[in-house]
Coordinates of C-alpha atoms and ligand atoms in Angstrom, one line a residue:
X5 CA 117.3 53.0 5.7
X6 CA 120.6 54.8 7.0
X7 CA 119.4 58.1 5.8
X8 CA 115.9 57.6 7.5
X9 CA 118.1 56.4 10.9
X10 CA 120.2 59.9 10.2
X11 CA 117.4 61.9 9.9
X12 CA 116.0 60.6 13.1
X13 CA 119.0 61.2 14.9
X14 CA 118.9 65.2 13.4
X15 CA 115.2 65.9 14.2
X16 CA 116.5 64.5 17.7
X17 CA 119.0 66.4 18.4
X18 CA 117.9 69.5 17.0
X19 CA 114.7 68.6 19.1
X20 CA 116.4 68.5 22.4
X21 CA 118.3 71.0 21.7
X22 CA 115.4 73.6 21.5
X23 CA 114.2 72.0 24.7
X24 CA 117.2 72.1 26.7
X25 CA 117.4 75.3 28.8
X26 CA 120.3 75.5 31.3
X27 CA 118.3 76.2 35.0
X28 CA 119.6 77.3 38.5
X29 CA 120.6 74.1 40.4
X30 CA 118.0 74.3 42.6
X31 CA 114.7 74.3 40.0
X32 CA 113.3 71.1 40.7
X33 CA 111.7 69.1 38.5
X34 CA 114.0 70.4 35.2
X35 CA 112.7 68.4 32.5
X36 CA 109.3 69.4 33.2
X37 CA 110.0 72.5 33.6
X38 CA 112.0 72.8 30.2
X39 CA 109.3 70.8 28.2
X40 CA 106.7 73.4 29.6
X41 CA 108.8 76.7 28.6
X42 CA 109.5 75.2 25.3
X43 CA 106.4 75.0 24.4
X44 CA 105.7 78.5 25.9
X45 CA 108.1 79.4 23.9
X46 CA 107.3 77.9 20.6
X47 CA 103.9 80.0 21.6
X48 CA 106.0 82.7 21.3
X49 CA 107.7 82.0 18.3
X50 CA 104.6 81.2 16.5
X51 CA 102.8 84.6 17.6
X52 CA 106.2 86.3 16.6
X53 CA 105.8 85.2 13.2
X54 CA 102.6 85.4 12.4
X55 CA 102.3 89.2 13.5
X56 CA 106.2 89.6 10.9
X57 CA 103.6 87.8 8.3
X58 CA 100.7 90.2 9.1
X59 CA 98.0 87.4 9.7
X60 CA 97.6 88.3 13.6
X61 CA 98.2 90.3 16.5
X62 CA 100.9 88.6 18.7
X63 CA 98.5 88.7 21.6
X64 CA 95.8 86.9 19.5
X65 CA 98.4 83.9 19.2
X66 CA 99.5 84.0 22.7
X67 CA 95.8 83.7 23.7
X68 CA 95.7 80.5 22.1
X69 CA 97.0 79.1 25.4
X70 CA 94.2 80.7 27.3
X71 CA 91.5 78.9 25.6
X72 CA 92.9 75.5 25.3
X73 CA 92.9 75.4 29.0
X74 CA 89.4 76.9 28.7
X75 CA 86.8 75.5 31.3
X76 CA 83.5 75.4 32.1
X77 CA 81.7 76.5 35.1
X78 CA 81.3 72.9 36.5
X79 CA 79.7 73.3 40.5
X80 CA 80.0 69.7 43.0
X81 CA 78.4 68.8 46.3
X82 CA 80.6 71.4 47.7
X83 CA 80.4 74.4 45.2
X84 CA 78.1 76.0 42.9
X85 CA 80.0 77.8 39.8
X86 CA 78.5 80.1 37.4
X87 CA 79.4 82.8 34.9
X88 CA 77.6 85.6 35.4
X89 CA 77.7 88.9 34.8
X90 CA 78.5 92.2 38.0
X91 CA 78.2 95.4 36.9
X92 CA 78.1 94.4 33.2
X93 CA 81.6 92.9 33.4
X94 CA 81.6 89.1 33.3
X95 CA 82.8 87.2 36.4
X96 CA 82.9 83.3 37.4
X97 CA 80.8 82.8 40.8
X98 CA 81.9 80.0 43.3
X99 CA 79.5 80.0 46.1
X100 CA 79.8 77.4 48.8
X101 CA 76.5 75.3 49.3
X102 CA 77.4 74.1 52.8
X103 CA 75.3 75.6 55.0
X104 CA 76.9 78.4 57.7
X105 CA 75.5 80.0 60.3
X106 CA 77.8 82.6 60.2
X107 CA 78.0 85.3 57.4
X108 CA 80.8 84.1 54.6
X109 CA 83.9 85.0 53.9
X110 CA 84.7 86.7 50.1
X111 CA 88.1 86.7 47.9
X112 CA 87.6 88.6 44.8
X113 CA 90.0 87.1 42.6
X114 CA 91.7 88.9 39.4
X115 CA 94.0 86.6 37.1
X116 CA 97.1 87.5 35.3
X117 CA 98.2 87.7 32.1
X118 CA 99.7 90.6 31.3
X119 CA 96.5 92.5 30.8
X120 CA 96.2 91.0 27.4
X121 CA 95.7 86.9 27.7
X122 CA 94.2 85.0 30.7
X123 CA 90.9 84.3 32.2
X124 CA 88.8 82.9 34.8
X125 CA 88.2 80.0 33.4
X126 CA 91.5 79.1 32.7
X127 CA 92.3 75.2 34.1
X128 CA 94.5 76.6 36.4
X129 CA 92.7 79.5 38.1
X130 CA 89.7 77.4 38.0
X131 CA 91.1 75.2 40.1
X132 CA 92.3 77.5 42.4
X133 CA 89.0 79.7 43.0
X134 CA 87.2 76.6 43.4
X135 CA 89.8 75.6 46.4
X136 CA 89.5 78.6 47.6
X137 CA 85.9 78.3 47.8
X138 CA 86.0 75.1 49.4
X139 CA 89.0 75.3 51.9
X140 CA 87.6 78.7 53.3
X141 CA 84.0 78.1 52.7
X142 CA 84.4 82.0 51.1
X143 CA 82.5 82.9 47.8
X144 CA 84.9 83.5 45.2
X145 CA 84.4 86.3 42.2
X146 CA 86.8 85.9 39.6
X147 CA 86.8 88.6 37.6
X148 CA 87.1 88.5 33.6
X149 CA 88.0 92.2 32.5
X150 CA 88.2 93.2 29.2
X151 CA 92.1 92.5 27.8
X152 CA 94.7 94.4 25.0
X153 CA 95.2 94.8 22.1
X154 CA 91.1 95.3 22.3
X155 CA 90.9 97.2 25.6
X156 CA 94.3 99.6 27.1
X157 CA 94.7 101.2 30.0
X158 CA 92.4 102.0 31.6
X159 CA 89.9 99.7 30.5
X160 CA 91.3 96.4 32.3
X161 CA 91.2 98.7 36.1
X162 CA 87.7 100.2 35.2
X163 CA 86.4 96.9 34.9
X164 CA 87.6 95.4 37.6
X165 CA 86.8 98.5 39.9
X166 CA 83.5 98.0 38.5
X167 CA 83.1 94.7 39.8
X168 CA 84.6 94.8 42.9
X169 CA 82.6 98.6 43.9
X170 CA 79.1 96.6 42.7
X171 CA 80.2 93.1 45.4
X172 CA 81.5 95.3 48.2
X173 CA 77.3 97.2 48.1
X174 CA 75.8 95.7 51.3
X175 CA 72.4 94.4 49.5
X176 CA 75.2 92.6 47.3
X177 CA 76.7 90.8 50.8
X178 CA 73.7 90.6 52.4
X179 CA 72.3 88.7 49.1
X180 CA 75.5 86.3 49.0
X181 CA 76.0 86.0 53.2
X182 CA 79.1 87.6 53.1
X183 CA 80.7 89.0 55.9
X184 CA 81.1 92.7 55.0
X185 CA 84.7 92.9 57.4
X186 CA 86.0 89.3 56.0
X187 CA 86.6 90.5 52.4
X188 CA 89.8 90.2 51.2
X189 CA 91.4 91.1 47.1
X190 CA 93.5 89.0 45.2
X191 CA 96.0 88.5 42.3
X192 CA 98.8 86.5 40.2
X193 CA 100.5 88.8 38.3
X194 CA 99.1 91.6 36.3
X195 CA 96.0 90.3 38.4
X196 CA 98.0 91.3 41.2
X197 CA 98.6 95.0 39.8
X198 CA 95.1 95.4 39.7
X199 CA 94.5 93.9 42.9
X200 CA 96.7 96.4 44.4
X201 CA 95.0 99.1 42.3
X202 CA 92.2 98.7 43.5
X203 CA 93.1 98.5 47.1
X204 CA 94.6 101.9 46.7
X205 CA 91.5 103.4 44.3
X206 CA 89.2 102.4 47.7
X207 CA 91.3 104.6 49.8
X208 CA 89.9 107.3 48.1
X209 CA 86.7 106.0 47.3
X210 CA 83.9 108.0 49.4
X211 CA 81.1 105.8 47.8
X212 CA 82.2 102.9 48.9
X213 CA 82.0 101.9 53.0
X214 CA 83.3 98.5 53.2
X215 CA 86.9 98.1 53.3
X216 CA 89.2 95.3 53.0
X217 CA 90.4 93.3 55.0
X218 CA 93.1 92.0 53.0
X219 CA 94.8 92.6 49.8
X220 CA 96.9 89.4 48.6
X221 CA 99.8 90.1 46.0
X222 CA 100.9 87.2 44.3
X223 CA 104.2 88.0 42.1
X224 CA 102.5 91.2 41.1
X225 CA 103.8 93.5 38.5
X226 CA 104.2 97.2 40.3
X227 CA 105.9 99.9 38.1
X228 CA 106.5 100.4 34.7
X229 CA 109.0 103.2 35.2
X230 CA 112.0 101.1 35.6
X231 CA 112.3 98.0 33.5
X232 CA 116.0 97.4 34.6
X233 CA 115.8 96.6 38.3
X234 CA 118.2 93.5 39.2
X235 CA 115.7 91.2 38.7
X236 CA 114.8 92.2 35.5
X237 CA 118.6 91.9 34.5
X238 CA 119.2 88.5 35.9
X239 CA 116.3 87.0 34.9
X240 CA 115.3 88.0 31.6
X241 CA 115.6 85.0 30.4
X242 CA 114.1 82.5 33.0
X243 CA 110.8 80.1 32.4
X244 CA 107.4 81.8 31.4
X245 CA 108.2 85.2 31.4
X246 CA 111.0 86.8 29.6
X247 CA 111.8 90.4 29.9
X248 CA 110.6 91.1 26.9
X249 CA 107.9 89.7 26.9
X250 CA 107.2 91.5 30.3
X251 CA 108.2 94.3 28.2
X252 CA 105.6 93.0 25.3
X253 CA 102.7 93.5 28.3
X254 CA 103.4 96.9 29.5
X255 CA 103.4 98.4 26.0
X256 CA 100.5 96.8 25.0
X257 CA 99.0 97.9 28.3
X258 CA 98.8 101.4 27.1
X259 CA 98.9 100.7 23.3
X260 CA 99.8 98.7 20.1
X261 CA 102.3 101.3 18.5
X262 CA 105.6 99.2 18.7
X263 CA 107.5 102.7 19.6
X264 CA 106.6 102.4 23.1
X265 CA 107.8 98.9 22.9
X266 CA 111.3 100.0 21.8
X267 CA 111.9 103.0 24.7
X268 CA 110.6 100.9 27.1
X269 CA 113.0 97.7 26.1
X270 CA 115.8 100.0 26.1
X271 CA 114.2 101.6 29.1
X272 CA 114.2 105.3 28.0
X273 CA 110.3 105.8 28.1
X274 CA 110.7 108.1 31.3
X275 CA 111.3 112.0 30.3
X276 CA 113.6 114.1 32.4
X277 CA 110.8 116.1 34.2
X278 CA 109.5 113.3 35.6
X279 CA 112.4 111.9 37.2
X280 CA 111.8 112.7 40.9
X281 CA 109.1 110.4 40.5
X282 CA 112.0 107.2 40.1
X283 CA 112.6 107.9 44.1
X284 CA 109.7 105.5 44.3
X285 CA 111.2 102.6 42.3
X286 CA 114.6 103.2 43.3
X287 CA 115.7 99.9 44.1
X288 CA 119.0 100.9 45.5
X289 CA 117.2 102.1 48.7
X290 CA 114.3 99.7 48.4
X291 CA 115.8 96.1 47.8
X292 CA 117.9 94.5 50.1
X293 CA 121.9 93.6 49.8
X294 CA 121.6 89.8 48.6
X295 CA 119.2 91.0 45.7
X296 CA 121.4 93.5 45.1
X297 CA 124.5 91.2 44.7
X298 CA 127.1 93.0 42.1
X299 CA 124.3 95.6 40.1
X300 CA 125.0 99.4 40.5
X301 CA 122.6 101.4 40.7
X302 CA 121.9 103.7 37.3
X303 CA 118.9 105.9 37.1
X304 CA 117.1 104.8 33.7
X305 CA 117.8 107.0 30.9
X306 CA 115.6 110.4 29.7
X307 CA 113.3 109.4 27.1
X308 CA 111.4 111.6 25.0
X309 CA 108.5 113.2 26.6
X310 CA 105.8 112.4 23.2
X311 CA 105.5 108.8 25.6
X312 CA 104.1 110.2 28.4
X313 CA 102.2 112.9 26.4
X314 CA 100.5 109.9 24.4
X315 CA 100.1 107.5 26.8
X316 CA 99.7 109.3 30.4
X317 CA 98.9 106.0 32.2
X318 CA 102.9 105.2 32.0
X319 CA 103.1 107.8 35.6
X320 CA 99.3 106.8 37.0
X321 CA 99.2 104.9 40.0
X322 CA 96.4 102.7 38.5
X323 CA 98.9 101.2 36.4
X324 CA 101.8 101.5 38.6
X325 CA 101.0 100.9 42.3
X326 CA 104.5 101.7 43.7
X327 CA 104.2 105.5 42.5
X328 CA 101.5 106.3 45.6
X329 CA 103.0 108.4 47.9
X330 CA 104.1 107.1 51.5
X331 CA 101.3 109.1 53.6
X332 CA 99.0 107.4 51.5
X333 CA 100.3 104.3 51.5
X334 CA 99.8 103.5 55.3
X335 CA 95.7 103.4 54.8
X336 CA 96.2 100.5 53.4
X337 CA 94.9 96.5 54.7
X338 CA 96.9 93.7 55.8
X339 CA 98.4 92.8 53.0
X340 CA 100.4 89.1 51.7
X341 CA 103.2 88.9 49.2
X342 CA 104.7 86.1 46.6
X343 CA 107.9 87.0 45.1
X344 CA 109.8 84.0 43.3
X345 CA 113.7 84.8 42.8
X346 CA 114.0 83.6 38.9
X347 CA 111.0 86.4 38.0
X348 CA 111.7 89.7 36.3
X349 CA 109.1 91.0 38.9
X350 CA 110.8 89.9 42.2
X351 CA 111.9 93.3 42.6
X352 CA 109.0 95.1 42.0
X353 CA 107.2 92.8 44.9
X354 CA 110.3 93.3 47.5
X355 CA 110.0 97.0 46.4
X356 CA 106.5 97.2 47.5
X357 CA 106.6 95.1 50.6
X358 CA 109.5 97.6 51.5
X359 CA 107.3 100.9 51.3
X360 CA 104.3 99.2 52.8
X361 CA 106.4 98.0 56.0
X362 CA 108.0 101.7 55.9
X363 CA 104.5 103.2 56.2
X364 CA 103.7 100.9 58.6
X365 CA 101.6 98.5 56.9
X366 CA 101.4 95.2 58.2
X367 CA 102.8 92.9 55.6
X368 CA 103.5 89.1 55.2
X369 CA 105.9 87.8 52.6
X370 CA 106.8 84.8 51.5
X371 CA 109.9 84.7 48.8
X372 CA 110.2 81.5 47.3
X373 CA 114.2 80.4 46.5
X374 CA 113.5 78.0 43.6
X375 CA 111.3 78.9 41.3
X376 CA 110.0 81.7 38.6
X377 CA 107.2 83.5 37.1
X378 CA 103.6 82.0 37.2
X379 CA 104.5 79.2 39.2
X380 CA 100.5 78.7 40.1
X381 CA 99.8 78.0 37.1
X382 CA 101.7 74.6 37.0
X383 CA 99.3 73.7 39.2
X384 CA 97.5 71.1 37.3
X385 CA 98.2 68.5 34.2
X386 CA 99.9 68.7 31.9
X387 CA 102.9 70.4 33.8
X388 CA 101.5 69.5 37.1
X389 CA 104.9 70.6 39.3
X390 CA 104.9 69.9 43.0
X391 CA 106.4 73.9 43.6
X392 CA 102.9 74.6 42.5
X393 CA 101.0 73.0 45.0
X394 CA 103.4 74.2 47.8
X395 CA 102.9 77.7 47.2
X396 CA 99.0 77.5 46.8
X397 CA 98.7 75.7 50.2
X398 CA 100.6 77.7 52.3
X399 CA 98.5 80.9 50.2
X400 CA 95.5 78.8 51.0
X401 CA 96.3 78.1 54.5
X402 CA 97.7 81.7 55.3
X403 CA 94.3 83.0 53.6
X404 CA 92.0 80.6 56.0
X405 CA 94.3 81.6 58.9
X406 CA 93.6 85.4 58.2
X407 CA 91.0 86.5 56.7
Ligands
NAG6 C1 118.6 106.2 44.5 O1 119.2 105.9 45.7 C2 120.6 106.2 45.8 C3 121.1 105.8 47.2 O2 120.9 104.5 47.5 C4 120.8 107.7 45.5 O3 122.2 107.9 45.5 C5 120.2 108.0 44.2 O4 120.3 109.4 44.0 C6 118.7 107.7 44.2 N1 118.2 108.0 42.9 C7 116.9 108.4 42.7 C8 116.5 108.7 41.3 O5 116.1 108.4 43.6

């Protein structure tokens, strides 16, 4: 009996000791948060090991999560949802059944995950495309591109390209009711790389006449050339997404060979020739003091120039939004921005918002204090936090407001 009580009391401990994560003071909602990163973590742990045994792909592992929260297209009185295919890429449709006189408005939604897990049907992004939907009586594409270790770089762009160059055709809007000057792009994440990527790629684009109205950046991940900005020092251990695991995603953007993985943990993936291109990310001019706090600036070290031999989409703008130059970058719509402070990728969206306003592109930000990486997702059980909800209502509500 008093070993059973003393192996209780172990398993306990041991227990809460691989759920306890010291937070900043002003994360609300700590236990919940903790419970979910532990289990994101044991995620983790679990891909970790089954990739050191040889049974599977980390990604494959990490994906888990994606299906669990796997949904089907379910429509209401307010909403029809379908999965259907654009351009032979698969999307999830929300159109509004309410009845408008007026032409709609679109948001063509892309959802993070690193460019490996993730997908439209996710609980989470569900739930937001169908708010959106609903709140802005807008029809919503949400876009499920092909993801790594299957697909690199450029695969995951092409297919959203693909998608969003086949909606913005005007027999396409005229077939939906969408209004073709009330269309507007949209991302979490690496959803919000490609969100920007694409806004950029339409610059160019002489096929295509519609234009945005509005490209909307949530945390979005925005170079790959510097992986040691402040935020990706002080927070490379905070909820959801380490900086490795950040890390993790960019390499297997561009491919599985764990050699890119190591030069770009120890930031040395960037060779010497290339470095005028670092004026671009260089956060020293591009961040402002607070973020900056004690960090001195040191331009990453020269890496071996095989890497961007190899793998060329490591200096492409496709992949790396931030490396478009400034005359360029002024063509661009009204565009919003999330950046959380506890998020590797803070900098990279205060880098970004500090170019656009430079080149005179009118820009909205809102920086949120308390909170960390993927934040929307907590938007529903079972780690439902309040944070959540604030920042999809005020996205919501500056998205009805604008667009
Ligand atoms: C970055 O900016 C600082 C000034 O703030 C400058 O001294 C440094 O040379 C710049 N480095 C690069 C690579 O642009």
């Amino acid at each position: 009996m008093a070993s059973k009580s003393l192996c209780f009391v172990l398993v306990a401990v041991l227990l809460a000791y691989y759920i306890y994560k010291p937070l900043p003071d002003n994360v609300e909602e700590k236990y919940k948060v903790m419970l979910m990163d532990a289990t994101f973590r044991t995620l983790g742990h679990a891909g970790s090991l089954a990739e050191l045994l040889g049974l599977k792909h980390y990604m494959e592992v990490m994906m888990l999560l994606t299906f669990a929260e796997h949904t089907e297209p379910t429509s209401d009185e307010t909403i029809t949802v379908t999965d259907t295919s654009f351009n032979k890429v698969p999307v999830r449709l929300y159109l509004p059944k309410q009845h408008s006189k007026t032409l709609r408005r679109a948001v063509i939604f892309i959802h993070g995950g690193g460019w490996c897990v993730g997908s439209a049907a996710m609980k989470p992004y569900d739930l937001l495309s169908k708010q959106t939907a609903q709140q802005l009586n807008a029809v919503v594409v949400s876009i499920n591109y092909r993801l790594a270790p299957e697909a690199h770089f450029p695969t995951q762009f092409d297919d959203v390209y693909a998608v969003v160059t086949f909606f913005l055709q005007q027999s396409i809007l005229d077939k939906y009711s969408v209004d073709p000057i009330r269309i507007a792009v949209s991302g979490d994440s690496a959803g919000g790389n490609l969100a920007a990527a694409v806004a950029q790629q339409l610059l160019d684009d002489p096929e295509v006449k519609v234009k945005l109205k509005i490209q909307a950046l949530i945390y979005p991940v925005m170079q790959s050339l510097d992986l040691n900005t402040p935020s990706y020092q002080d927070n490379s251990h905070m909820p959801v997404l380490s900086r490795t695991l950040m890390v993790r995603f960019w390499s297997e953007y561009f491919t599985t060979d764990q050699k890119l993985f190591e030069a770009m943990l120890s930031n040395r993936h960037i060779p010497s020739q290339e470095a005028h291109l670092l004026k671009h990310v260089n956060w020293s001019t591009l961040l402002p003091d607070h973020l900056k706090k004690n960090h001195i600036y040191h331009i990453p070290e020269h890496g071996d120039s095989t890497f961007i031999k190899k793998y060329p989409g490591l200096l492409d703008r496709r992949a790396s939004p931030l490396l478009l130059e400034d005359d360029k970058l002024k063509g661009l719509p009204l565009t919003y921005v999330i950046t959380c402070m506890y998020d590797v990728l803070r900098d990279d969206g205060f880098m970004y918002v500090s170019r656009l306003q430079k080149a005179g592109v009118q820009v909205v930000h809102h920086h949120y204090e308390s909170t960390f990486h993927g934040i929307l997702l907590l938007n529903s059980s079972p780690f439902d936090l309040a944070i959540a909800h604030q920042v999809m209502d005020r996205y919501l509500h500056w998205l009805g407001d604008n667009l």
